[in-house]
Amino acid sequence: MRWLAADLSGGQVVKTLNGQEITVSITDGKVMINGAAVTTADLSGSNGLIHVIDGVLLPE
């Protein structure tokens, strides 16, 4: 599934490709993924949609 930034809502839990879940929060209009801020959203790639964040998400 493709998640555009405008489709996300605070408290939403989204499953990643490897099956793990990430949590979305929105503060003052800024989208956060597991505490990392989305700096650039909705970049189209040949294999999906990319959101650039200011942190690193590591699989558990």
XYZ file of N, CA, C and O in Angstrom:
240
model
N 0.842 -1.188 0.000
C 0.000 0.000 0.000
C 0.879 1.240 0.000
O 1.918 1.278 0.648
N 0.467 2.246 -0.712
C 1.190 3.523 -0.754
C 0.536 4.482 0.228
O -0.678 4.676 0.186
N 1.336 5.078 1.100
C 0.823 6.024 2.089
C 1.358 7.415 1.774
O 2.521 7.707 2.025
N 0.536 8.288 1.196
C 0.902 9.687 1.013
C 0.865 10.373 2.369
O 0.094 9.979 3.257
N 1.673 11.399 2.551
C 1.710 12.102 3.831
C 0.324 12.616 4.214
O -0.059 12.577 5.383
N -0.441 13.065 3.248
C -1.785 13.587 3.523
C -2.745 12.490 3.985
O -3.770 12.791 4.602
N -2.426 11.223 3.719
C -3.282 10.103 4.117
C -3.039 9.664 5.558
O -3.818 8.890 6.104
N -1.945 10.124 6.154
C -1.570 9.689 7.499
C -2.292 10.503 8.560
O -2.600 11.678 8.364
N -2.527 9.877 9.715
C -3.142 10.586 10.830
C -2.408 10.227 12.115
O -1.782 9.172 12.220
N -2.469 11.122 13.073
C -1.787 10.912 14.350
C -2.296 9.666 15.060
O -3.494 9.394 15.096
N -1.370 8.869 15.573
C -1.713 7.648 16.281
C -1.869 6.444 15.363
O -2.054 5.323 15.838
N -1.793 6.666 14.074
C -1.935 5.578 13.115
C -0.734 4.643 13.201
O 0.396 5.079 13.350
N -0.992 3.360 13.107
C 0.070 2.346 13.093
C 0.098 1.751 11.695
O -0.926 1.318 11.169
N 1.291 1.758 11.078
C 1.459 1.279 9.702
C 2.452 0.125 9.703
O 3.488 0.195 10.367
N 2.139 -0.922 8.970
C 3.034 -2.077 8.860
C 4.053 -1.824 7.754
O 3.714 -1.374 6.673
N 5.339 -2.113 8.041
C 6.408 -1.954 7.059
C 6.509 -3.211 6.191
O 5.855 -4.221 6.461
N 7.360 -3.151 5.172
C 7.524 -4.301 4.280
C 8.045 -5.540 5.003
O 7.742 -6.661 4.608
N 8.844 -5.331 6.070
C 9.365 -6.491 6.790
C 8.417 -6.962 7.894
O 8.766 -7.825 8.679
N 7.212 -6.380 7.951
C 6.200 -6.838 8.892
C 6.171 -6.103 10.217
O 5.276 -6.336 11.020
N 7.139 -5.231 10.466
C 7.140 -4.474 11.715
C 6.175 -3.307 11.617
O 5.789 -2.878 10.524
N 5.778 -2.782 12.763
C 4.851 -1.667 12.793
C 5.566 -0.391 13.199
O 6.448 -0.415 14.066
N 5.202 0.711 12.554
C 5.712 2.036 12.907
C 4.512 2.892 13.295
O 3.395 2.659 12.839
N 4.752 3.871 14.155
C 3.681 4.732 14.641
C 3.847 6.136 14.092
O 4.932 6.709 14.152
N 2.752 6.675 13.585
C 2.726 8.021 13.017
C 2.202 8.984 14.075
O 1.236 8.675 14.783
N 2.845 10.133 14.195
C 2.303 11.211 15.022
C 2.407 12.501 14.224
O 3.242 12.625 13.331
N 1.524 13.417 14.515
C 1.520 14.706 13.833
C 1.468 15.798 14.886
O 0.556 15.830 15.712
N 2.496 16.661 14.882
C 2.595 17.756 15.833
C 2.793 19.051 15.065
O 3.754 19.176 14.306
N 1.907 20.009 15.278
C 1.976 21.301 14.590
C 2.112 21.132 13.079
O 2.892 21.819 12.424
N 1.395 20.155 12.513
C 1.421 19.913 11.082
C 2.615 19.133 10.578
O 2.727 18.856 9.392
N 3.533 18.764 11.477
C 4.738 18.015 11.087
C 4.503 16.525 11.338
O 4.150 16.118 12.435
N 4.734 15.718 10.307
C 4.552 14.271 10.408
C 5.805 13.651 10.999
O 6.918 13.933 10.565
N 5.612 12.794 11.990
C 6.711 12.086 12.651
C 6.470 10.587 12.515
O 5.337 10.125 12.610
N 7.555 9.838 12.286
C 7.499 8.379 12.203
C 8.397 7.833 13.303
O 9.610 8.019 13.266
N 7.799 7.185 14.295
C 8.560 6.670 15.450
C 9.495 7.733 16.023
O 10.632 7.448 16.385
N 9.038 8.973 16.081
C 9.828 10.059 16.658
C 10.758 10.764 15.691
O 11.375 11.755 16.034
N 10.905 10.272 14.469
C 11.749 10.915 13.458
C 10.870 11.774 12.559
O 9.823 11.327 12.091
N 11.293 13.014 12.315
C 10.501 13.940 11.506
C 10.641 13.636 10.022
O 11.737 13.372 9.527
N 9.530 13.685 9.313
C 9.546 13.555 7.854
C 10.006 14.901 7.298
O 9.362 15.918 7.507
N 11.147 14.916 6.616
C 11.693 16.161 6.082
C 11.279 16.395 4.633
O 11.148 17.533 4.201
N 11.098 15.322 3.876
C 10.625 15.392 2.494
C 9.665 14.230 2.295
O 10.009 13.094 2.587
N 8.466 14.528 1.802
C 7.444 13.485 1.685
C 7.045 13.258 0.234
O 7.230 14.121 -0.629
N 6.494 12.087 0.003
C 5.828 11.742 -1.244
C 6.730 11.786 -2.479
O 6.327 12.248 -3.542
N 7.947 11.290 -2.355
C 8.839 11.184 -3.512
C 8.525 9.872 -4.227
O 8.533 8.806 -3.623
N 8.251 9.952 -5.509
C 7.893 8.773 -6.270
C 9.153 8.063 -6.766
O 10.028 8.681 -7.363
N 9.233 6.771 -6.497
C 10.339 5.948 -6.973
C 9.801 4.865 -7.894
O 8.596 4.647 -7.982
N 10.687 4.175 -8.567
C 10.248 3.141 -9.509
C 9.590 1.960 -8.794
O 8.810 1.230 -9.392
N 9.893 1.782 -7.515
C 9.328 0.646 -6.786
C 8.466 1.067 -5.601
O 8.174 0.267 -4.717
N 8.063 2.334 -5.536
C 7.201 2.745 -4.438
C 7.315 4.219 -4.126
O 7.806 5.009 -4.927
N 6.881 4.572 -2.935
C 6.844 5.947 -2.470
C 7.869 6.120 -1.356
O 8.008 5.251 -0.498
N 8.588 7.241 -1.354
C 9.664 7.473 -0.393
C 9.326 8.686 0.457
O 8.867 9.708 -0.047
N 9.572 8.548 1.776
C 9.480 9.670 2.707
C 10.839 9.765 3.402
O 11.284 8.801 4.022
N 11.489 10.893 3.290
C 12.802 11.091 3.909
C 12.589 11.541 5.350
O 11.794 12.452 5.607
N 13.274 10.889 6.292
C 13.158 11.255 7.706
C 14.516 11.676 8.248
O 15.542 11.377 7.657
N 14.499 12.359 9.390
C 15.737 12.855 9.986
C 16.288 11.915 11.053
O 16.898 12.337 12.025
N 16.075 10.631 10.883
C 16.557 9.646 11.834
C 16.731 8.314 11.132
O 16.520 8.189 9.924
N 17.089 7.315 11.911
C 17.297 5.974 11.376
C 16.328 5.015 12.075
O 16.229 5.019 13.302
N 15.614 4.238 11.301
C 14.737 3.204 11.863
C 15.451 1.874 11.712
O 15.823 1.483 10.600
N 15.639 1.182 12.800
C 16.311 -0.121 12.772
C 15.306 -1.221 13.046
O 14.453 -1.077 13.919
N 15.378 -2.322 12.310
C 14.485 -3.437 12.581
C 14.791 -4.046 13.943
O 15.931 -4.030 14.394
N 13.770 -4.560 14.574
C 13.946 -5.205 15.899
C 14.273 -6.658 15.746
O 13.970 -7.297 14.804
